[in-house]
């Protein structure tokens, strides 16, 4: 092998094994047919939308299902935990450790009652905001410093009906607007991996 070929091959191997070019994109949700189209499962829906656009397939892995998405030298592991929402951190911690992915390279997608429908808010850190999935991730990672993507589902429910609302299906109006919002969500994931968190926040927050 010529020295120049060897150098290019070495560079290619280094790029493909560079831990900073590997990302864990986690969509939070609950498994089971009854939850598929619920507001609480927006994390799953975003990853399903990305997989459909890119022709990816999810395979059963330990603590969830996963698809691998490669884009411009980056590898994105799309994870849908099967632990149910309240134990999401178990899957996140396992795959972070197994794939040696740093906290700054994970991206957790979840629903948020405090944001109007379809509103995107991406942050580098923050509290769990009362969300049980984020609460468990924070507990197991022993940190609030990991990037998260909150997708607004609004709070249009009467007192005492929060659980039914969150675990309820989208309204017809929301369903009609969801595809466009999912497209924006997918673009934010690509931006996170290719352009970094700061640019992604500046570009997509409030979009």
PDB file of C-alpha atoms in Angstrom:
ATOM      1  CA  UNK A   1       0.000   0.000   0.000  1.00  0.00           C
ATOM      2  CA  UNK A   2       1.372   3.383  -0.957  1.00  0.00           C
ATOM      3  CA  UNK A   3       2.091   5.782   1.919  1.00  0.00           C
ATOM      4  CA  UNK A   4      -0.483   8.302   0.680  1.00  0.00           C
ATOM      5  CA  UNK A   5      -3.163   5.583   0.513  1.00  0.00           C
ATOM      6  CA  UNK A   6      -2.221   4.457   4.013  1.00  0.00           C
ATOM      7  CA  UNK A   7      -2.529   8.004   5.338  1.00  0.00           C
ATOM      8  CA  UNK A   8      -5.980   8.455   3.806  1.00  0.00           C
ATOM      9  CA  UNK A   9      -7.075   5.079   5.192  1.00  0.00           C
ATOM     10  CA  UNK A  10      -5.724   5.994   8.648  1.00  0.00           C
ATOM     11  CA  UNK A  11      -7.592   9.293   8.556  1.00  0.00           C
ATOM     12  CA  UNK A  12     -10.813   7.521   7.523  1.00  0.00           C
ATOM     13  CA  UNK A  13     -10.514   5.027  10.385  1.00  0.00           C
ATOM     14  CA  UNK A  14      -9.822   7.784  12.896  1.00  0.00           C
ATOM     15  CA  UNK A  15     -12.838   9.766  11.720  1.00  0.00           C
ATOM     16  CA  UNK A  16     -15.100   6.748  11.880  1.00  0.00           C
ATOM     17  CA  UNK A  17     -13.999   5.919  15.419  1.00  0.00           C
ATOM     18  CA  UNK A  18     -13.881   9.463  16.753  1.00  0.00           C
ATOM     19  CA  UNK A  19     -16.230   9.439  19.770  1.00  0.00           C
ATOM     20  CA  UNK A  20     -17.106  13.086  19.189  1.00  0.00           C
ATOM     21  CA  UNK A  21     -18.683  12.079  15.869  1.00  0.00           C
ATOM     22  CA  UNK A  22     -21.050   9.586  17.482  1.00  0.00           C
ATOM     23  CA  UNK A  23     -24.391  10.720  18.885  1.00  0.00           C
ATOM     24  CA  UNK A  24     -27.194   9.113  20.866  1.00  0.00           C
ATOM     25  CA  UNK A  25     -30.554  10.547  19.843  1.00  0.00           C
ATOM     26  CA  UNK A  26     -33.185   9.392  22.327  1.00  0.00           C
ATOM     27  CA  UNK A  27     -36.903   9.662  21.668  1.00  0.00           C
ATOM     28  CA  UNK A  28     -38.945   9.179  24.819  1.00  0.00           C
ATOM     29  CA  UNK A  29     -42.239   7.331  24.825  1.00  0.00           C
ATOM     30  CA  UNK A  30     -44.143   4.272  26.002  1.00  0.00           C
ATOM     31  CA  UNK A  31     -44.234   0.959  24.158  1.00  0.00           C
ATOM     32  CA  UNK A  32     -47.521  -0.618  23.171  1.00  0.00           C
ATOM     33  CA  UNK A  33     -50.090  -0.030  20.428  1.00  0.00           C
ATOM     34  CA  UNK A  34     -52.301   1.999  22.756  1.00  0.00           C
ATOM     35  CA  UNK A  35     -49.597   4.664  23.088  1.00  0.00           C
ATOM     36  CA  UNK A  36     -48.485   5.003  19.457  1.00  0.00           C
ATOM     37  CA  UNK A  37     -50.422   8.164  18.593  1.00  0.00           C
ATOM     38  CA  UNK A  38     -50.465   9.794  22.017  1.00  0.00           C
ATOM     39  CA  UNK A  39     -48.957  13.162  22.839  1.00  0.00           C
ATOM     40  CA  UNK A  40     -46.581  11.583  25.375  1.00  0.00           C
ATOM     41  CA  UNK A  41     -44.989   9.545  22.572  1.00  0.00           C
ATOM     42  CA  UNK A  42     -43.788  12.467  20.482  1.00  0.00           C
ATOM     43  CA  UNK A  43     -40.177  11.358  21.048  1.00  0.00           C
ATOM     44  CA  UNK A  44     -40.884   8.031  19.344  1.00  0.00           C
ATOM     45  CA  UNK A  45     -42.828   9.782  16.569  1.00  0.00           C
ATOM     46  CA  UNK A  46     -39.960  12.170  15.760  1.00  0.00           C
ATOM     47  CA  UNK A  47     -37.489   9.292  15.408  1.00  0.00           C
ATOM     48  CA  UNK A  48     -39.973   7.259  13.362  1.00  0.00           C
ATOM     49  CA  UNK A  49     -40.391  10.252  11.054  1.00  0.00           C
ATOM     50  CA  UNK A  50     -36.621  10.573  10.583  1.00  0.00           C
ATOM     51  CA  UNK A  51     -36.276   6.838   9.961  1.00  0.00           C
ATOM     52  CA  UNK A  52     -39.050   6.898   7.354  1.00  0.00           C
ATOM     53  CA  UNK A  53     -37.513   9.863   5.507  1.00  0.00           C
ATOM     54  CA  UNK A  54     -34.095   8.192   5.417  1.00  0.00           C
ATOM     55  CA  UNK A  55     -35.239   4.613   4.774  1.00  0.00           C
ATOM     56  CA  UNK A  56     -33.924   3.350   8.125  1.00  0.00           C
ATOM     57  CA  UNK A  57     -35.180   0.342  10.072  1.00  0.00           C
ATOM     58  CA  UNK A  58     -35.331  -0.072  13.825  1.00  0.00           C
ATOM     59  CA  UNK A  59     -33.987  -3.291  15.304  1.00  0.00           C
ATOM     60  CA  UNK A  60     -34.583  -4.708  18.749  1.00  0.00           C
ATOM     61  CA  UNK A  61     -31.601  -4.113  21.028  1.00  0.00           C
ATOM     62  CA  UNK A  62     -31.070  -4.265  24.755  1.00  0.00           C
ATOM     63  CA  UNK A  63     -33.552  -1.956  26.527  1.00  0.00           C
ATOM     64  CA  UNK A  64     -35.121  -0.659  23.329  1.00  0.00           C
ATOM     65  CA  UNK A  65     -35.110  -0.487  19.557  1.00  0.00           C
ATOM     66  CA  UNK A  66     -32.434   1.310  17.566  1.00  0.00           C
ATOM     67  CA  UNK A  67     -31.676   2.537  14.062  1.00  0.00           C
ATOM     68  CA  UNK A  68     -28.306   3.792  12.842  1.00  0.00           C
ATOM     69  CA  UNK A  69     -28.211   6.963  10.776  1.00  0.00           C
ATOM     70  CA  UNK A  70     -24.970   8.038   9.110  1.00  0.00           C
ATOM     71  CA  UNK A  71     -24.641  11.565   7.781  1.00  0.00           C
ATOM     72  CA  UNK A  72     -21.495  13.382   6.640  1.00  0.00           C
ATOM     73  CA  UNK A  73     -19.086  11.389   8.787  1.00  0.00           C
ATOM     74  CA  UNK A  74     -21.342  11.363  11.831  1.00  0.00           C
ATOM     75  CA  UNK A  75     -23.095   8.333  13.273  1.00  0.00           C
ATOM     76  CA  UNK A  76     -26.432   8.912  14.978  1.00  0.00           C
ATOM     77  CA  UNK A  77     -27.847   6.078  17.066  1.00  0.00           C
ATOM     78  CA  UNK A  78     -31.608   6.585  17.200  1.00  0.00           C
ATOM     79  CA  UNK A  79     -32.887   4.975  20.401  1.00  0.00           C
ATOM     80  CA  UNK A  80     -36.462   4.306  21.472  1.00  0.00           C
ATOM     81  CA  UNK A  81     -36.297   2.859  25.013  1.00  0.00           C
ATOM     82  CA  UNK A  82     -38.677  -0.006  25.774  1.00  0.00           C
ATOM     83  CA  UNK A  83     -38.473   0.529  29.523  1.00  0.00           C
ATOM     84  CA  UNK A  84     -41.586   2.722  29.648  1.00  0.00           C
ATOM     85  CA  UNK A  85     -41.249   6.429  30.296  1.00  0.00           C
ATOM     86  CA  UNK A  86     -40.506   6.319  34.016  1.00  0.00           C
ATOM     87  CA  UNK A  87     -37.378   4.193  33.539  1.00  0.00           C
ATOM     88  CA  UNK A  88     -35.992   5.861  30.416  1.00  0.00           C
ATOM     89  CA  UNK A  89     -32.682   6.618  32.106  1.00  0.00           C
ATOM     90  CA  UNK A  90     -31.796   2.935  32.285  1.00  0.00           C
ATOM     91  CA  UNK A  91     -31.634   2.652  28.497  1.00  0.00           C
ATOM     92  CA  UNK A  92     -29.905   6.017  28.072  1.00  0.00           C
ATOM     93  CA  UNK A  93     -27.197   5.174  30.588  1.00  0.00           C
ATOM     94  CA  UNK A  94     -26.611   1.698  29.151  1.00  0.00           C
ATOM     95  CA  UNK A  95     -26.131   2.894  25.564  1.00  0.00           C
ATOM     96  CA  UNK A  96     -24.051   5.901  26.565  1.00  0.00           C
ATOM     97  CA  UNK A  97     -21.683   3.572  28.408  1.00  0.00           C
ATOM     98  CA  UNK A  98     -21.667   0.864  25.735  1.00  0.00           C
ATOM     99  CA  UNK A  99     -20.991   3.272  22.864  1.00  0.00           C
ATOM    100  CA  UNK A 100     -18.784   5.610  24.922  1.00  0.00           C
ATOM    101  CA  UNK A 101     -20.934   8.643  24.118  1.00  0.00           C
ATOM    102  CA  UNK A 102     -20.403  11.808  26.147  1.00  0.00           C
ATOM    103  CA  UNK A 103     -23.328  13.640  27.753  1.00  0.00           C
ATOM    104  CA  UNK A 104     -22.922  16.557  25.362  1.00  0.00           C
ATOM    105  CA  UNK A 105     -23.525  14.171  22.447  1.00  0.00           C
ATOM    106  CA  UNK A 106     -26.885  12.871  23.584  1.00  0.00           C
ATOM    107  CA  UNK A 107     -30.113  14.542  22.496  1.00  0.00           C
ATOM    108  CA  UNK A 108     -33.270  13.628  24.412  1.00  0.00           C
ATOM    109  CA  UNK A 109     -36.597  14.336  22.698  1.00  0.00           C
ATOM    110  CA  UNK A 110     -39.660  14.707  24.879  1.00  0.00           C
ATOM    111  CA  UNK A 111     -43.086  16.314  25.162  1.00  0.00           C
ATOM    112  CA  UNK A 112     -43.692  19.527  27.112  1.00  0.00           C
ATOM    113  CA  UNK A 113     -47.014  20.735  28.492  1.00  0.00           C
ATOM    114  CA  UNK A 114     -45.673  24.234  29.071  1.00  0.00           C
ATOM    115  CA  UNK A 115     -45.111  24.942  25.373  1.00  0.00           C
ATOM    116  CA  UNK A 116     -47.802  25.590  22.796  1.00  0.00           C
ATOM    117  CA  UNK A 117     -48.394  22.840  20.259  1.00  0.00           C
ATOM    118  CA  UNK A 118     -45.422  22.228  17.980  1.00  0.00           C
ATOM    119  CA  UNK A 119     -43.156  24.772  19.650  1.00  0.00           C
ATOM    120  CA  UNK A 120     -39.547  23.645  19.857  1.00  0.00           C
ATOM    121  CA  UNK A 121     -37.250  24.438  22.745  1.00  0.00           C
ATOM    122  CA  UNK A 122     -33.723  23.034  22.769  1.00  0.00           C
ATOM    123  CA  UNK A 123     -31.493  23.475  25.810  1.00  0.00           C
ATOM    124  CA  UNK A 124     -28.058  22.351  26.932  1.00  0.00           C
ATOM    125  CA  UNK A 125     -29.257  21.584  30.455  1.00  0.00           C
ATOM    126  CA  UNK A 126     -32.143  22.159  32.796  1.00  0.00           C
ATOM    127  CA  UNK A 127     -34.507  20.662  35.328  1.00  0.00           C
ATOM    128  CA  UNK A 128     -36.805  17.730  34.579  1.00  0.00           C
ATOM    129  CA  UNK A 129     -39.765  20.118  34.593  1.00  0.00           C
ATOM    130  CA  UNK A 130     -41.894  17.444  36.221  1.00  0.00           C
ATOM    131  CA  UNK A 131     -41.388  15.057  33.305  1.00  0.00           C
ATOM    132  CA  UNK A 132     -40.896  11.518  34.605  1.00  0.00           C
ATOM    133  CA  UNK A 133     -38.686  10.442  31.708  1.00  0.00           C
ATOM    134  CA  UNK A 134     -36.279  13.339  32.210  1.00  0.00           C
ATOM    135  CA  UNK A 135     -36.446  12.826  35.960  1.00  0.00           C
ATOM    136  CA  UNK A 136     -35.186   9.247  35.636  1.00  0.00           C
ATOM    137  CA  UNK A 137     -32.460  10.208  33.152  1.00  0.00           C
ATOM    138  CA  UNK A 138     -31.281  12.934  35.510  1.00  0.00           C
ATOM    139  CA  UNK A 139     -31.252  10.473  38.406  1.00  0.00           C
ATOM    140  CA  UNK A 140     -29.202   7.798  36.640  1.00  0.00           C
ATOM    141  CA  UNK A 141     -26.793  10.189  34.931  1.00  0.00           C
ATOM    142  CA  UNK A 142     -26.525  12.198  38.155  1.00  0.00           C
ATOM    143  CA  UNK A 143     -26.586  15.316  36.025  1.00  0.00           C
ATOM    144  CA  UNK A 144     -28.931  17.904  34.525  1.00  0.00           C
ATOM    145  CA  UNK A 145     -26.306  18.844  31.934  1.00  0.00           C
ATOM    146  CA  UNK A 146     -27.313  17.012  28.802  1.00  0.00           C
ATOM    147  CA  UNK A 147     -28.963  18.436  25.658  1.00  0.00           C
ATOM    148  CA  UNK A 148     -32.693  18.030  25.423  1.00  0.00           C
ATOM    149  CA  UNK A 149     -35.351  18.829  22.841  1.00  0.00           C
ATOM    150  CA  UNK A 150     -38.799  19.715  24.164  1.00  0.00           C
ATOM    151  CA  UNK A 151     -41.734  19.492  21.774  1.00  0.00           C
ATOM    152  CA  UNK A 152     -44.758  21.504  22.859  1.00  0.00           C
ATOM    153  CA  UNK A 153     -48.046  19.662  23.307  1.00  0.00           C
ATOM    154  CA  UNK A 154     -49.807  22.630  25.031  1.00  0.00           C
ATOM    155  CA  UNK A 155     -51.931  22.387  28.168  1.00  0.00           C
ATOM    156  CA  UNK A 156     -55.472  22.436  26.823  1.00  0.00           C
ATOM    157  CA  UNK A 157     -57.027  20.249  29.481  1.00  0.00           C
ATOM    158  CA  UNK A 158     -59.324  20.791  32.434  1.00  0.00           C
ATOM    159  CA  UNK A 159     -58.223  20.510  36.037  1.00  0.00           C
ATOM    160  CA  UNK A 160     -57.568  16.916  37.018  1.00  0.00           C
ATOM    161  CA  UNK A 161     -57.372  15.701  33.417  1.00  0.00           C
ATOM    162  CA  UNK A 162     -53.640  16.086  32.790  1.00  0.00           C
ATOM    163  CA  UNK A 163     -52.872  12.356  32.625  1.00  0.00           C
ATOM    164  CA  UNK A 164     -55.740  11.673  30.228  1.00  0.00           C
ATOM    165  CA  UNK A 165     -54.618  14.591  28.068  1.00  0.00           C
ATOM    166  CA  UNK A 166     -50.951  13.589  27.911  1.00  0.00           C
ATOM    167  CA  UNK A 167     -51.816   9.957  27.220  1.00  0.00           C
ATOM    168  CA  UNK A 168     -54.561  10.967  24.810  1.00  0.00           C
ATOM    169  CA  UNK A 169     -54.316  11.146  21.039  1.00  0.00           C
ATOM    170  CA  UNK A 170     -53.751  14.297  19.002  1.00  0.00           C
ATOM    171  CA  UNK A 171     -56.750  16.359  17.987  1.00  0.00           C
ATOM    172  CA  UNK A 172     -57.680  16.460  14.301  1.00  0.00           C
ATOM    173  CA  UNK A 173     -56.261  19.972  14.015  1.00  0.00           C
ATOM    174  CA  UNK A 174     -52.985  18.881  15.625  1.00  0.00           C
ATOM    175  CA  UNK A 175     -52.776  15.857  13.325  1.00  0.00           C
ATOM    176  CA  UNK A 176     -53.035  18.114  10.278  1.00  0.00           C
ATOM    177  CA  UNK A 177     -50.162  20.291  11.496  1.00  0.00           C
ATOM    178  CA  UNK A 178     -47.960  17.520  12.845  1.00  0.00           C
ATOM    179  CA  UNK A 179     -46.136  16.497   9.616  1.00  0.00           C
ATOM    180  CA  UNK A 180     -44.665  19.984   9.145  1.00  0.00           C
ATOM    181  CA  UNK A 181     -43.630  20.115  12.797  1.00  0.00           C
ATOM    182  CA  UNK A 182     -42.013  16.700  12.508  1.00  0.00           C
ATOM    183  CA  UNK A 183     -40.042  17.861   9.467  1.00  0.00           C
ATOM    184  CA  UNK A 184     -38.664  20.771  11.508  1.00  0.00           C
ATOM    185  CA  UNK A 185     -37.835  18.415  14.387  1.00  0.00           C
ATOM    186  CA  UNK A 186     -35.877  16.141  12.038  1.00  0.00           C
ATOM    187  CA  UNK A 187     -33.908  19.092  10.676  1.00  0.00           C
ATOM    188  CA  UNK A 188     -32.989  20.107  14.221  1.00  0.00           C
ATOM    189  CA  UNK A 189     -31.557  16.638  14.852  1.00  0.00           C
ATOM    190  CA  UNK A 190     -29.393  16.881  11.750  1.00  0.00           C
ATOM    191  CA  UNK A 191     -28.286  20.352  12.803  1.00  0.00           C
ATOM    192  CA  UNK A 192     -27.342  19.134  16.277  1.00  0.00           C
ATOM    193  CA  UNK A 193     -25.019  16.510  14.832  1.00  0.00           C
ATOM    194  CA  UNK A 194     -23.574  18.610  12.010  1.00  0.00           C
ATOM    195  CA  UNK A 195     -23.509  22.168  13.374  1.00  0.00           C
ATOM    196  CA  UNK A 196     -23.498  21.777  17.140  1.00  0.00           C
ATOM    197  CA  UNK A 197     -25.850  22.686  19.963  1.00  0.00           C
ATOM    198  CA  UNK A 198     -25.410  26.475  19.984  1.00  0.00           C
ATOM    199  CA  UNK A 199     -26.220  26.937  16.308  1.00  0.00           C
ATOM    200  CA  UNK A 200     -29.123  24.490  16.621  1.00  0.00           C
ATOM    201  CA  UNK A 201     -30.609  26.401  19.551  1.00  0.00           C
ATOM    202  CA  UNK A 202     -30.268  29.716  17.739  1.00  0.00           C
ATOM    203  CA  UNK A 203     -31.806  28.301  14.579  1.00  0.00           C
ATOM    204  CA  UNK A 204     -34.686  26.235  15.912  1.00  0.00           C
ATOM    205  CA  UNK A 205     -35.790  27.571  19.273  1.00  0.00           C
ATOM    206  CA  UNK A 206     -39.230  29.075  18.875  1.00  0.00           C
ATOM    207  CA  UNK A 207     -39.351  28.057  15.216  1.00  0.00           C
TER     208      UNK A 207
END
